[in-house]
Short mmCIF file of C-alpha atoms in Angstrom, two decimals:
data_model
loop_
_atom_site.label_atom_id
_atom_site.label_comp_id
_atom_site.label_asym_id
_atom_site.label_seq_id
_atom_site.Cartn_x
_atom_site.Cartn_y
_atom_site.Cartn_z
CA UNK U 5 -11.52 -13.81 22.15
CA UNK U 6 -7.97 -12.93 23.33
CA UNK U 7 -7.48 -9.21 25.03
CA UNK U 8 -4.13 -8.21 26.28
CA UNK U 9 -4.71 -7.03 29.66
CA UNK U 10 -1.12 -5.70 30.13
CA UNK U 11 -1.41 -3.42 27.13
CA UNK U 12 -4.39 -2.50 28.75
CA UNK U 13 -6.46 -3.18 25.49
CA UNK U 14 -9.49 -4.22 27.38
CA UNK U 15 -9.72 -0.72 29.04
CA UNK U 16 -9.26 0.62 25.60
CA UNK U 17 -11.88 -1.55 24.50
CA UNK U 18 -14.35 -0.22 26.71
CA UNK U 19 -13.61 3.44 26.63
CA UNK U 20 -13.88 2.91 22.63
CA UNK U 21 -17.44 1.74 23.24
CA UNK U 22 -18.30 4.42 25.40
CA UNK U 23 -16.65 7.29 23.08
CA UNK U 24 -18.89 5.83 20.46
CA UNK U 25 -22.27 5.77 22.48
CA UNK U 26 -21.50 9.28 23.78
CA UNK U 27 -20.66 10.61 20.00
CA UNK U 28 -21.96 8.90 17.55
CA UNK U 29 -19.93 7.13 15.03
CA UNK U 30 -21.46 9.48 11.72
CA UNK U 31 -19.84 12.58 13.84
CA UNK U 32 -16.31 10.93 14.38
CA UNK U 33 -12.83 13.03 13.08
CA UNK U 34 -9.90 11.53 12.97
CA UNK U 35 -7.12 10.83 14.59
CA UNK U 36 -8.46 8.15 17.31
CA UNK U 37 -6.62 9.40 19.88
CA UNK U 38 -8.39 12.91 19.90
CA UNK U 39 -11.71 11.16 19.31
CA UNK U 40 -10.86 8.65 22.78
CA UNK U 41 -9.85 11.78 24.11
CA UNK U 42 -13.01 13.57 23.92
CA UNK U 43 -14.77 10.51 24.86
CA UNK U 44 -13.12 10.57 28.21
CA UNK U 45 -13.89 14.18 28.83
CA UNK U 46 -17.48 13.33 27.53
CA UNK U 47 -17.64 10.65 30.73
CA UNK U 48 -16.68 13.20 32.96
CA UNK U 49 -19.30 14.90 32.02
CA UNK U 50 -21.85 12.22 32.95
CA UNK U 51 -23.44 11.83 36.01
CA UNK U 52 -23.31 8.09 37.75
CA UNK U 53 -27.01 7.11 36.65
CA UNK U 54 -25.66 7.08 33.10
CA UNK U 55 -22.75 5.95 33.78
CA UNK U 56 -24.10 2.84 35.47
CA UNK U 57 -26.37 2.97 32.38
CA UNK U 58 -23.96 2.59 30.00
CA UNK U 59 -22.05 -0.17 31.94
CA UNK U 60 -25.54 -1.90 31.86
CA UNK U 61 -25.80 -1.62 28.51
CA UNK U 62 -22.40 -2.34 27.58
CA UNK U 63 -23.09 -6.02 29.41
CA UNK U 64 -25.82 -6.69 27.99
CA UNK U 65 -24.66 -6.02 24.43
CA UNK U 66 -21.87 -8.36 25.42
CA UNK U 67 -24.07 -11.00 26.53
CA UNK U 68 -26.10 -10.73 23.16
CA UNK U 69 -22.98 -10.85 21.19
CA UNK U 70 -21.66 -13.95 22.71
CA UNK U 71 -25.15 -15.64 22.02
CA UNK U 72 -24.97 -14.51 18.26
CA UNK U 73 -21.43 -15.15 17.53
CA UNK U 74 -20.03 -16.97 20.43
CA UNK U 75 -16.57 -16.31 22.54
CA UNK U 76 -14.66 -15.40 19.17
CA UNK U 77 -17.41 -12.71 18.02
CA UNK U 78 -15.26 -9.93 17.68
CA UNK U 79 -12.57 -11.86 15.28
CA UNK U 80 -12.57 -11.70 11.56
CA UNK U 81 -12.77 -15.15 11.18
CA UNK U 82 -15.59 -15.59 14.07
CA UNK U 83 -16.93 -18.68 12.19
CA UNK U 84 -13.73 -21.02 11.19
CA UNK U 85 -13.73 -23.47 12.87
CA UNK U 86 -10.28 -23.58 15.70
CA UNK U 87 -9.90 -24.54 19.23
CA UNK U 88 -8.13 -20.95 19.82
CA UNK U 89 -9.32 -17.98 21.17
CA UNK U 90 -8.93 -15.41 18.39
CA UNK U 91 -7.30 -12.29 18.09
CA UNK U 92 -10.03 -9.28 18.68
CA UNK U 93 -10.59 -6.98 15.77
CA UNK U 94 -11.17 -3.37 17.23
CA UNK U 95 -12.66 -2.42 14.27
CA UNK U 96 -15.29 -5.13 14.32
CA UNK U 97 -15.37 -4.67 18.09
CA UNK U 98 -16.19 -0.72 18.43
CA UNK U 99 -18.69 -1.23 15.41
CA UNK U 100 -20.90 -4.48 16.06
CA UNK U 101 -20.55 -3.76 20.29
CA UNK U 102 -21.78 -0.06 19.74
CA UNK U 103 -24.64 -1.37 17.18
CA UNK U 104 -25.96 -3.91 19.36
CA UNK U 105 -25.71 -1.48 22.38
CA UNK U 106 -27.60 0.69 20.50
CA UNK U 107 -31.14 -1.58 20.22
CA UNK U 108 -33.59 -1.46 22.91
CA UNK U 109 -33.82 -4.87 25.36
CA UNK U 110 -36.88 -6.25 23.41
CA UNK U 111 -34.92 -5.63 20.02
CA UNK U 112 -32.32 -7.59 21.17
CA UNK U 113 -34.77 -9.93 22.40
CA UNK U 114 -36.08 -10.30 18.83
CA UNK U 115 -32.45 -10.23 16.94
CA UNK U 116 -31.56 -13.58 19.57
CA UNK U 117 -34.81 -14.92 18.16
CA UNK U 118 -33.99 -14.70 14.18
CA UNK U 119 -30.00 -15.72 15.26
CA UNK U 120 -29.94 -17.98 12.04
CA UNK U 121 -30.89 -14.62 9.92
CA UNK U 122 -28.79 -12.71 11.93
CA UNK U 123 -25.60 -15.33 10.96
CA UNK U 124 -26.26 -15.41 7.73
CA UNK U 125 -26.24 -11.91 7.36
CA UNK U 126 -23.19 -11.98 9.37
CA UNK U 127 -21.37 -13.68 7.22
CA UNK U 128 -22.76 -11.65 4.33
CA UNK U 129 -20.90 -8.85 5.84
CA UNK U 130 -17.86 -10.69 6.60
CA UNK U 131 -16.75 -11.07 2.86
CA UNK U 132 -18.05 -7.59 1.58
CA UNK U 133 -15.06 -5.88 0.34
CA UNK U 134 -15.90 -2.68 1.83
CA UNK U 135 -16.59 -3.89 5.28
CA UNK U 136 -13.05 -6.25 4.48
CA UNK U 137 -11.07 -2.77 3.59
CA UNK U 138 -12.54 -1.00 6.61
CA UNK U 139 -11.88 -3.35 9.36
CA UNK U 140 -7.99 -4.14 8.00
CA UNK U 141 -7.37 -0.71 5.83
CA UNK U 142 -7.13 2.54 7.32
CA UNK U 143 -9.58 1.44 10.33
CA UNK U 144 -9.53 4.52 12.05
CA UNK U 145 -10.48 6.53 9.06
CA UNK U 146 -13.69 8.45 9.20
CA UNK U 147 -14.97 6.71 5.56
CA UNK U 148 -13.60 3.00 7.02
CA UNK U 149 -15.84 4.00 10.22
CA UNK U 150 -18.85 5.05 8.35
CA UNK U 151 -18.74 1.69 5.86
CA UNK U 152 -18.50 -0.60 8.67
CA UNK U 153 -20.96 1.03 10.53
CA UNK U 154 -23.53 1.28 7.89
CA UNK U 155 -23.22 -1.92 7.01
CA UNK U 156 -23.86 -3.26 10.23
CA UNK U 157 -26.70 -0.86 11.11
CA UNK U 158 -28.40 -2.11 7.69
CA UNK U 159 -28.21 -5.80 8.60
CA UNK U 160 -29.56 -5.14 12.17
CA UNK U 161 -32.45 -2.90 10.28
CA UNK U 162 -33.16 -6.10 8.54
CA UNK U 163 -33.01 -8.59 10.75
CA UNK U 164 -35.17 -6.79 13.03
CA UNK U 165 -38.07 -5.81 10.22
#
């Protein structure tokens, strides 16, 4: 998936992850840019073993990603079929990296294992309106947050039963 790394949107990237492990996405207030802001105050707080923890994490969710969805994961049209790296969603991004982050090793383990349930849920996702609306509409609006989040949590809670 395409990142620029001159608009620094990869740093964003990350710092949007760890704003949203640090305070969780059900206690987000709008604007973004506080909410970021608080997030880097929140890793300032930390003390290196989590912060080495959450880098740790933050790979490994990666790595599970990539297996599940492949290089264009975080793209709203992750499954058509192109030769080109796609454009990153952020919305999709904060939500499904956070989510994944979120499950223990041996969950992950287990979500891997069911991949083909995990897809098809996916994709499930992919065309509900709501999800649609908050990953293009208003992204960074506590009730787009919420939807997307919910939605995503529910099809991991799934999966995973």
């Amino acid at each position: 998936t395409r990142l620029n790394s001159r608009r620094m949107d990869d740093r964003e990237l990350c710092l949007i992850y760890v704003a949203f492990k640090l305070t969780t996405y059900d206690k987000y207030q709008p604007p973004m840019y506080n909410f970021l802001d608080i997030g880097m105050e929140e890793i300032g707080k930390i003390d290196d073993a989590r912060r080495i923890s959450l880098k740790n994490e933050f790979i490994e969710g990666l790595k599970t990603v990539e297996i599940l969805l492949g290089e264009n994961a975080f793209a709203k049209g992750v499954f058509e079929v192109t030769s080109k790296r796609q454009k990153v969603n952020k919305a999709i991004f904060e939500c499904l990296i956070t989510c994944i982050c979120n499950l223990t090793p041996d969950q992950r383990t287990v979500l891997i294992a069911r991949k083909t349930t995990f897809v098809d849920g996916y994709k499930e996702v992919l065309i509900d309106k709501s999800f649609i609306d908050s990953i293009t509409l208003h992204t960074s609006d506590a009730k787009s947050i919420n939807a997307r989040f919910k939605l995503v949590i529910s099809l991991l809670d799934k999966v995973l039963q």
